[in-house]
Amino acid sequence: MSVYRSKKSPYWQYDFQLKGRRYHGSTGVETKRAAEQFERNLRTKAALGELDDDQDMDLDLAAGRWWSEVGQHRASAYQLEHRLGIALRLIGPKTKIREITTRVIAIAIETRRGEGYTRAKDRPATEGKAARRATVHTLKNATVNADVAKPLQRVLNRARKVWGIKNLPEIDWASLALPEPEQEIRLYSTAQQTAWSAQCDATSRYALRLLLNYGLRFSETFFPPEAFIPDAPGGPVLAINKRKKGVLYMPLREDDARQIAARVGQAVAAGLNSTMIERAAGRKLVEVNRYALASRIRVAAKRAGLVMPRLIHGTRHHVGTSLLAETGDLKLTQQALGHADIKSTLRYAHAMTDRLRAALNSRNSPGGTADDEAFTVPDQPSRKKRS
């Protein structure tokens, strides 16, 4: 059996060839035995010719193909696969992609909106305490869009434009998108940053430092040893994969470069694939689980009195706002954040207000009034009557 587990996904992948054609993608299961059974079933379908006609492709096969060609290579692969799984569950994995219409997706979106989520488990009754059900929270529109419409749009657009599948229904994506609030601009004060860092353990503090210094996405802090280039011209840099922007070579502060170099050395010696490492209870060096680390950083923020939503991603907005305010350079801020389009950077333009005000005050303005001159309503100038 040709199944394997990807480093970026909890699910097993399949990859085999039959009659000169390659079949590959995600099995959507977390055990090897189930993955092997999935692949056996797929091989049977391929041998019978049930998978030969792309025009009759089902969503399961299309999602697996998109994941193999595009999704697994992105920095946010672990989120993308999870969201693909949600879309598959709501639409139905065996649904033919030519049967997916705007109405079908709209129904899936409404279903997802009504599901909600809980942060804890139901608590059974104990001596002296009554049973308590976990609070069900409503999903935000942005989450629903990301879980249903966006992954389906990626898969179906690739099916149409790259795979050449014809006669797919036209989808009105604009009408399907649920309204989302304007992008929040976040800025953490020095006191908040200090308090947050003080509540972190050593590993969380290191990750938080990278987030607040460089505006990295959380997944980008789990970079491999080879991403660190200590002898780059001008000084050490970090090679970060910025999706559409390609590789960004981020210059490093001297103190951060020293710590990263030490982590690279230990990770390489231990044969680990990430520099986000720590010692387990048995003193063995292990890679940090990203979900656990995110939880530790959020708990530290809560203890520090920070209660605003999206705390971790807010560090990226903090860097964009503060960097633009300090430099006034949109292109530099765009480069630092790895934005493919400068329109994404313009959301931080509010940070330039003080610089703009200073520039306006320093300009020579003809007909200016004295600071202490009182304002009086002027009389309307008289006009001469035409003869």
CSV table of C-alpha atoms in Angstrom, one decimal:
chain,number,residue,atom,x,y,z
A,1,MET,CA,0.0,0.0,0.0
A,2,SER,CA,1.3,3.4,-0.9
A,3,VAL,CA,-0.1,5.5,1.9
A,4,TYR,CA,1.9,8.0,4.0
A,5,ARG,CA,1.4,10.7,6.6
A,6,SER,CA,2.2,14.3,5.7
A,7,LYS,CA,4.1,16.4,8.2
A,8,LYS,CA,1.5,19.2,7.8
A,9,SER,CA,-1.6,17.1,8.3
A,10,PRO,CA,-3.0,14.6,10.8
A,11,TYR,CA,-4.5,12.6,7.9
A,12,TRP,CA,-2.9,9.9,5.8
A,13,GLN,CA,-2.3,10.5,2.1
A,14,TYR,CA,-2.6,8.1,-0.8
A,15,ASP,CA,-0.4,8.1,-3.9
A,16,PHE,CA,-0.5,5.3,-6.6
A,17,GLN,CA,-0.4,4.8,-10.3
A,18,LEU,CA,-2.6,2.7,-12.5
A,19,LYS,CA,-2.6,2.4,-16.3
A,20,GLY,CA,-0.2,5.3,-16.5
A,21,ARG,CA,-2.4,7.6,-14.5
A,22,ARG,CA,-1.5,9.0,-11.0
A,23,TYR,CA,-4.0,9.1,-8.2
A,24,HIS,CA,-3.1,11.1,-5.1
A,25,GLY,CA,-4.7,13.1,-2.3
A,26,SER,CA,-5.9,13.0,1.3
A,27,THR,CA,-7.7,10.0,2.7
A,28,GLY,CA,-9.3,12.1,5.4
A,29,VAL,CA,-8.6,9.4,8.0
A,30,GLU,CA,-6.0,9.4,10.8
A,31,THR,CA,-5.1,5.7,11.1
A,32,LYS,CA,-3.0,3.7,8.7
A,33,ARG,CA,-5.4,0.8,8.5
A,34,ALA,CA,-8.3,3.0,7.5
A,35,ALA,CA,-6.1,4.8,5.0
A,36,GLU,CA,-5.1,1.4,3.4
A,37,GLN,CA,-8.8,0.4,3.1
A,38,PHE,CA,-9.6,3.8,1.6
A,39,GLU,CA,-6.8,3.3,-1.0
A,40,ARG,CA,-8.0,-0.3,-1.8
A,41,ASN,CA,-11.5,1.0,-2.5
A,42,LEU,CA,-10.0,3.8,-4.7
A,43,ARG,CA,-7.9,1.3,-6.6
A,44,THR,CA,-10.9,-0.8,-7.3
A,45,LYS,CA,-12.8,2.2,-8.7
A,46,ALA,CA,-9.8,3.2,-10.8
A,47,ALA,CA,-9.5,-0.4,-12.2
A,48,LEU,CA,-13.2,-0.4,-13.1
A,49,GLY,CA,-12.8,2.9,-14.9
A,50,GLU,CA,-15.0,4.8,-12.6
A,51,LEU,CA,-12.5,7.6,-12.0
A,52,ASP,CA,-11.3,8.0,-15.6
A,53,ASP,CA,-13.8,10.7,-16.6
A,54,ASP,CA,-12.9,14.0,-15.0
A,55,GLN,CA,-16.3,15.4,-16.2
A,56,ASP,CA,-18.0,13.0,-13.7
A,57,MET,CA,-15.6,13.8,-10.8
A,58,ASP,CA,-17.0,13.9,-7.3
A,59,LEU,CA,-16.1,16.4,-4.7
A,60,ASP,CA,-14.1,14.0,-2.7
A,61,LEU,CA,-11.7,13.3,-5.6
A,62,ALA,CA,-11.6,17.0,-6.6
A,63,ALA,CA,-10.8,18.1,-3.0
A,64,GLY,CA,-8.1,15.4,-2.7
A,65,ARG,CA,-6.5,16.5,-6.1
A,66,TRP,CA,-6.6,20.2,-5.1
A,67,TRP,CA,-5.0,19.3,-1.7
A,68,SER,CA,-2.2,17.4,-3.4
A,69,GLU,CA,-1.5,20.0,-6.0
A,70,VAL,CA,-2.0,23.2,-4.0
A,71,GLY,CA,-3.2,22.9,-0.4
A,72,GLN,CA,-0.5,20.8,1.2
A,73,HIS,CA,2.2,23.2,0.1
A,74,ARG,CA,0.8,26.2,1.8
A,75,ALA,CA,1.9,27.5,5.2
A,76,SER,CA,-1.6,27.1,6.6
A,77,ALA,CA,-2.0,23.5,5.3
A,78,TYR,CA,-3.3,22.2,8.6
A,79,GLN,CA,-6.2,24.7,8.6
A,80,LEU,CA,-7.0,24.2,4.9
A,81,GLU,CA,-7.4,20.4,5.2
A,82,HIS,CA,-9.6,20.8,8.3
A,83,ARG,CA,-11.8,23.2,6.4
A,84,LEU,CA,-11.9,21.1,3.3
A,85,GLY,CA,-13.2,18.3,5.6
A,86,ILE,CA,-16.0,20.5,6.8
A,87,ALA,CA,-17.0,21.4,3.3
A,88,LEU,CA,-17.0,17.8,2.2
A,89,ARG,CA,-19.2,16.8,5.2
A,90,LEU,CA,-21.8,19.5,4.4
A,91,ILE,CA,-21.9,19.0,0.6
A,92,GLY,CA,-21.4,15.3,0.6
A,93,PRO,CA,-18.1,13.7,-0.6
A,94,LYS,CA,-19.8,11.7,-3.4
A,95,THR,CA,-21.6,14.7,-4.8
A,96,LYS,CA,-20.6,15.3,-8.4
A,97,ILE,CA,-19.0,18.7,-8.8
A,98,ARG,CA,-21.2,19.4,-11.8
A,99,GLU,CA,-24.1,19.1,-9.4
A,100,ILE,CA,-22.8,21.8,-7.0
A,101,THR,CA,-24.8,25.0,-7.6
A,102,THR,CA,-25.2,28.3,-5.8
A,103,ARG,CA,-28.2,26.9,-4.0
A,104,VAL,CA,-26.4,23.7,-2.9
A,105,ILE,CA,-23.6,25.8,-1.3
A,106,ALA,CA,-26.1,28.3,0.2
A,107,ILE,CA,-27.8,25.3,2.0
A,108,ALA,CA,-24.4,24.1,3.3
A,109,ILE,CA,-23.6,27.6,4.6
A,110,GLU,CA,-26.9,27.8,6.5
A,111,THR,CA,-26.3,24.4,7.9
A,112,ARG,CA,-22.8,25.4,9.1
A,113,ARG,CA,-24.2,28.6,10.6
A,114,GLY,CA,-26.5,26.6,12.8
A,115,GLU,CA,-23.9,24.2,14.1
A,116,GLY,CA,-22.1,26.3,16.7
A,117,TYR,CA,-19.2,25.1,18.9
A,118,THR,CA,-18.3,24.6,22.5
A,119,ARG,CA,-15.1,25.5,24.4
A,120,ALA,CA,-15.6,22.8,27.1
A,121,LYS,CA,-17.3,19.5,27.7
A,122,ASP,CA,-20.6,18.8,29.4
A,123,ARG,CA,-20.0,18.4,33.2
A,124,PRO,CA,-21.8,15.4,34.8
A,125,ALA,CA,-23.5,15.8,38.2
A,126,THR,CA,-21.2,15.2,41.2
A,127,GLU,CA,-21.8,15.3,44.9
A,128,GLY,CA,-22.9,18.8,45.8
A,129,LYS,CA,-22.8,20.0,42.1
A,130,ALA,CA,-25.5,19.8,39.5
A,131,ALA,CA,-24.8,18.7,36.0
A,132,ARG,CA,-23.9,21.5,33.6
A,133,ARG,CA,-24.1,21.5,29.8
A,134,ALA,CA,-21.3,23.3,27.9
A,135,THR,CA,-22.2,26.6,26.4
A,136,VAL,CA,-22.8,26.5,22.7
A,137,HIS,CA,-21.3,29.5,20.9
A,138,THR,CA,-22.4,30.9,17.5
A,139,LEU,CA,-20.0,30.7,14.7
A,140,LYS,CA,-18.9,34.1,13.2
A,141,ASN,CA,-19.7,34.9,9.6
A,142,ALA,CA,-16.0,35.0,8.8
A,143,THR,CA,-15.6,31.4,10.1
A,144,VAL,CA,-18.5,30.1,8.1
A,145,ASN,CA,-17.1,31.7,5.0
A,146,ALA,CA,-13.7,30.2,5.6
A,147,ASP,CA,-15.2,26.8,6.3
A,148,VAL,CA,-17.6,26.5,3.4
A,149,ALA,CA,-17.5,29.0,0.5
A,150,LYS,CA,-13.8,29.7,0.3
A,151,PRO,CA,-12.5,26.1,0.2
A,152,LEU,CA,-15.2,25.2,-2.4
A,153,GLN,CA,-14.3,28.2,-4.5
A,154,ARG,CA,-10.7,27.2,-4.6
A,155,VAL,CA,-11.5,23.6,-5.6
A,156,LEU,CA,-14.1,24.5,-8.2
A,157,ASN,CA,-12.1,27.3,-9.8
A,158,ARG,CA,-9.2,25.0,-10.2
A,159,ALA,CA,-11.4,22.3,-11.7
A,160,ARG,CA,-12.7,24.8,-14.3
A,161,LYS,CA,-9.5,26.8,-15.1
A,162,VAL,CA,-6.7,24.2,-14.6
A,163,TRP,CA,-8.2,20.8,-15.0
A,164,GLY,CA,-10.4,21.9,-17.9
A,165,ILE,CA,-13.6,20.4,-16.6
A,166,LYS,CA,-16.5,21.8,-18.7
A,167,ASN,CA,-20.1,22.6,-18.0
A,168,LEU,CA,-19.7,23.3,-14.4
A,169,PRO,CA,-22.5,25.6,-13.0
A,170,GLU,CA,-21.7,29.2,-12.6
A,171,ILE,CA,-21.5,30.0,-8.9
A,172,ASP,CA,-22.5,33.5,-7.5
A,173,TRP,CA,-19.7,33.7,-4.9
A,174,ALA,CA,-20.4,37.3,-4.1
A,175,SER,CA,-24.0,36.6,-3.0
A,176,LEU,CA,-22.9,33.6,-1.0
A,177,ALA,CA,-20.4,35.4,1.1
A,178,LEU,CA,-21.8,36.4,4.5
A,179,PRO,CA,-21.1,39.9,5.6
A,180,GLU,CA,-17.9,40.3,7.7
A,181,PRO,CA,-16.9,43.2,9.9
A,182,GLU,CA,-14.2,45.6,8.8
A,183,GLN,CA,-10.7,44.3,9.4
A,184,GLU,CA,-9.8,45.2,13.0
A,185,ILE,CA,-6.6,47.2,13.6
A,186,ARG,CA,-4.7,45.9,16.6
A,187,LEU,CA,-2.0,47.6,18.6
A,188,TYR,CA,-0.6,46.3,21.9
A,189,SER,CA,0.9,48.8,24.3
A,190,THR,CA,4.4,48.2,25.8
A,191,ALA,CA,2.8,47.4,29.1
A,192,GLN,CA,0.5,44.8,27.5
A,193,GLN,CA,3.4,43.2,25.7
A,194,THR,CA,5.5,43.0,28.9
A,195,ALA,CA,2.6,41.6,30.9
A,196,TRP,CA,1.8,39.0,28.2
A,197,SER,CA,5.4,37.9,27.9
A,198,ALA,CA,5.8,37.6,31.7
A,199,GLN,CA,2.9,35.1,31.8
A,200,CYS,CA,4.4,32.9,29.1
A,201,ASP,CA,6.7,29.9,29.6
A,202,ALA,CA,10.1,29.9,27.9
A,203,THR,CA,8.8,28.4,24.6
A,204,SER,CA,5.7,30.5,24.4
A,205,ARG,CA,7.7,33.6,25.2
A,206,TYR,CA,10.1,32.8,22.3
A,207,ALA,CA,7.1,32.3,19.9
A,208,LEU,CA,5.5,35.5,21.1
A,209,ARG,CA,8.7,37.4,20.5
A,210,LEU,CA,8.8,36.3,16.9
A,211,LEU,CA,5.2,37.3,16.4
A,212,LEU,CA,5.6,40.7,17.9
A,213,ASN,CA,8.9,41.5,16.3
A,214,TYR,CA,8.4,40.3,12.7
A,215,GLY,CA,4.6,40.0,12.1
A,216,LEU,CA,4.8,36.3,11.2
A,217,ARG,CA,1.7,34.2,10.9
A,218,PHE,CA,1.6,31.8,13.8
A,219,SER,CA,2.2,28.8,11.5
A,220,GLU,CA,5.3,30.5,10.1
A,221,THR,CA,7.0,30.4,13.5
A,222,PHE,CA,7.3,26.6,13.0
A,223,PHE,CA,10.0,27.0,10.4
A,224,PRO,CA,12.5,24.2,9.6
A,225,PRO,CA,16.3,24.5,10.4
A,226,GLU,CA,17.2,25.2,6.7
A,227,ALA,CA,15.1,28.4,6.8
A,228,PHE,CA,17.7,30.1,8.9
A,229,ILE,CA,20.6,31.5,6.8
A,230,PRO,CA,23.3,32.8,9.1
A,231,ASP,CA,25.8,33.9,6.5
A,232,ALA,CA,23.5,35.9,4.2
A,233,PRO,CA,24.9,39.2,2.8
A,234,GLY,CA,24.3,41.9,5.4
A,235,GLY,CA,23.6,39.5,8.2
A,236,PRO,CA,21.4,36.5,9.3
A,237,VAL,CA,18.0,36.1,7.6
A,238,LEU,CA,15.0,33.9,7.9
A,239,ALA,CA,13.6,32.4,4.6
A,240,ILE,CA,9.8,32.5,5.1
A,241,ASN,CA,7.4,31.1,2.5
A,242,LYS,CA,4.9,33.9,1.9
A,243,ARG,CA,2.4,32.0,-0.4
A,244,LYS,CA,1.8,34.1,-3.5
A,245,LYS,CA,4.7,36.4,-2.7
A,246,GLY,CA,7.2,33.6,-2.8
A,247,VAL,CA,10.1,33.4,-0.3
A,248,LEU,CA,10.7,36.4,1.9
A,249,TYR,CA,14.1,36.8,3.4
A,250,MET,CA,13.4,38.4,6.7
A,251,PRO,CA,16.4,40.2,8.3
A,252,LEU,CA,16.9,39.2,12.0
A,253,ARG,CA,17.8,41.2,15.0
A,254,GLU,CA,21.1,40.0,16.5
A,255,ASP,CA,19.6,38.7,19.7
A,256,ASP,CA,16.9,36.7,17.9
A,257,ALA,CA,19.5,35.4,15.4
A,258,ARG,CA,21.6,34.0,18.3
A,259,GLN,CA,18.6,32.1,19.8
A,260,ILE,CA,17.5,30.8,16.4
A,261,ALA,CA,21.0,29.6,15.7
A,262,ALA,CA,21.1,27.7,19.0
A,263,ARG,CA,17.7,26.1,18.3
A,264,VAL,CA,18.8,25.1,14.7
A,265,GLY,CA,21.9,23.4,16.1
A,266,GLN,CA,19.9,21.4,18.6
A,267,ALA,CA,17.1,20.5,16.1
A,268,VAL,CA,19.6,19.3,13.5
A,269,ALA,CA,21.5,17.2,16.1
A,270,ALA,CA,18.2,15.6,17.2
A,271,GLY,CA,17.0,15.0,13.7
A,272,LEU,CA,13.9,17.2,14.1
A,273,ASN,CA,12.2,19.1,11.3
A,274,SER,CA,11.2,22.3,13.2
A,275,THR,CA,13.1,24.8,15.4
A,276,MET,CA,10.1,25.2,17.7
A,277,ILE,CA,11.4,22.6,20.2
A,278,GLU,CA,11.5,21.9,23.9
A,279,ARG,CA,12.4,19.1,26.2
A,280,ALA,CA,9.7,16.6,27.2
A,281,ALA,CA,9.3,15.2,30.7
A,282,GLY,CA,11.8,12.5,29.9
A,283,ARG,CA,14.3,15.2,28.9
A,284,LYS,CA,14.0,14.1,25.3
A,285,LEU,CA,14.0,17.0,22.7
A,286,VAL,CA,10.7,17.1,20.9
A,287,GLU,CA,8.9,19.3,18.4
A,288,VAL,CA,6.2,21.5,19.9
A,289,ASN,CA,2.6,20.8,19.0
A,290,ARG,CA,1.2,23.9,17.4
A,291,TYR,CA,-2.3,23.6,18.8
A,292,ALA,CA,-0.9,23.2,22.3
A,293,LEU,CA,1.4,26.2,21.9
A,294,ALA,CA,-1.4,28.4,20.6
A,295,SER,CA,-3.4,27.5,23.6
A,296,ARG,CA,-0.5,28.2,26.0
A,297,ILE,CA,-0.1,31.7,24.4
A,298,ARG,CA,-3.8,32.4,24.7
A,299,VAL,CA,-3.9,31.3,28.4
A,300,ALA,CA,-0.9,33.6,29.1
A,301,ALA,CA,-2.7,36.5,27.5
A,302,LYS,CA,-5.8,35.9,29.6
A,303,ARG,CA,-3.7,35.9,32.7
A,304,ALA,CA,-2.1,39.1,31.6
A,305,GLY,CA,-5.5,40.7,31.3
A,306,LEU,CA,-5.8,40.7,27.5
A,307,VAL,CA,-9.3,39.6,26.5
A,308,MET,CA,-9.7,40.9,23.0
A,309,PRO,CA,-10.5,38.3,20.2
A,310,ARG,CA,-7.9,36.8,17.8
A,311,LEU,CA,-5.0,37.7,20.1
A,312,ILE,CA,-2.3,35.7,18.3
A,313,HIS,CA,-3.2,37.0,14.8
A,314,GLY,CA,-3.5,40.5,16.3
A,315,THR,CA,0.3,40.5,16.7
A,316,ARG,CA,0.6,40.6,12.9
A,317,HIS,CA,-1.7,43.7,12.8
A,318,HIS,CA,0.3,45.2,15.6
A,319,VAL,CA,3.6,44.9,13.6
A,320,GLY,CA,1.9,46.3,10.5
A,321,THR,CA,0.5,49.3,12.4
A,322,SER,CA,3.6,50.1,14.4
A,323,LEU,CA,6.1,49.6,11.6
A,324,LEU,CA,4.2,51.9,9.3
A,325,ALA,CA,3.8,54.5,12.0
A,326,GLU,CA,7.5,54.5,12.7
A,327,THR,CA,8.8,54.4,9.1
A,328,GLY,CA,5.9,55.9,7.0
A,329,ASP,CA,7.0,53.5,4.3
A,330,LEU,CA,4.2,51.5,2.8
A,331,LYS,CA,6.5,49.4,0.5
A,332,LEU,CA,8.7,48.5,3.4
A,333,THR,CA,5.7,47.4,5.5
A,334,GLN,CA,4.4,45.4,2.6
A,335,GLN,CA,7.7,43.6,2.3
A,336,ALA,CA,7.9,42.9,6.0
A,337,LEU,CA,4.4,41.4,6.1
A,338,GLY,CA,4.8,39.6,2.8
A,339,HIS,CA,1.7,41.0,1.2
A,340,ALA,CA,1.3,40.1,-2.5
A,341,ASP,CA,-0.9,43.2,-3.1
A,342,ILE,CA,-0.2,46.6,-1.5
A,343,LYS,CA,-3.9,47.0,-1.0
A,344,SER,CA,-3.6,44.6,1.9
A,345,THR,CA,-1.0,46.9,3.5
A,346,LEU,CA,-3.2,50.0,3.0
A,347,ARG,CA,-5.4,48.9,5.9
A,348,TYR,CA,-2.6,50.2,8.2
A,349,ALA,CA,-2.6,53.6,6.6
A,350,HIS,CA,-4.3,55.1,9.6
A,351,ALA,CA,-1.0,54.8,11.4
A,352,MET,CA,0.4,57.6,9.2
A,353,THR,CA,-2.1,60.2,10.5
A,354,ASP,CA,0.4,61.9,12.8
A,355,ARG,CA,3.0,62.1,10.1
A,356,LEU,CA,0.4,63.5,7.7
A,357,ARG,CA,-0.7,66.1,10.3
A,358,ALA,CA,2.9,67.2,10.9
A,359,ALA,CA,3.6,67.5,7.2
A,360,LEU,CA,0.5,69.6,6.7
A,361,ASN,CA,1.4,71.9,9.6
A,362,SER,CA,4.9,72.4,8.2
A,363,ARG,CA,3.7,73.5,4.7
A,364,ASN,CA,3.7,77.1,3.7
A,365,SER,CA,0.0,78.0,3.3
A,366,PRO,CA,-0.8,81.4,1.7
A,367,GLY,CA,-3.4,83.5,3.5
A,368,GLY,CA,-3.0,81.7,6.8
A,369,THR,CA,-4.4,83.3,10.0
A,370,ALA,CA,-2.6,84.1,13.2
A,371,ASP,CA,-3.0,81.6,16.0
A,372,ASP,CA,-4.6,84.1,18.3
A,373,GLU,CA,-6.9,85.7,15.7
A,374,ALA,CA,-10.6,85.3,16.7
A,375,PHE,CA,-13.0,84.0,14.1
A,376,THR,CA,-15.8,86.3,13.0
A,377,VAL,CA,-18.4,85.5,10.3
A,378,PRO,CA,-17.3,87.5,7.2
A,379,ASP,CA,-19.7,89.6,5.3
A,380,GLN,CA,-20.7,88.5,1.8
A,381,PRO,CA,-18.9,90.7,-0.7
A,382,SER,CA,-21.2,93.1,-2.5
A,383,ARG,CA,-21.7,92.6,-6.2
A,384,LYS,CA,-22.1,95.4,-8.8
A,385,LYS,CA,-25.3,95.4,-10.7
A,386,ARG,CA,-24.9,95.1,-14.4
A,387,SER,CA,-26.2,98.1,-16.4
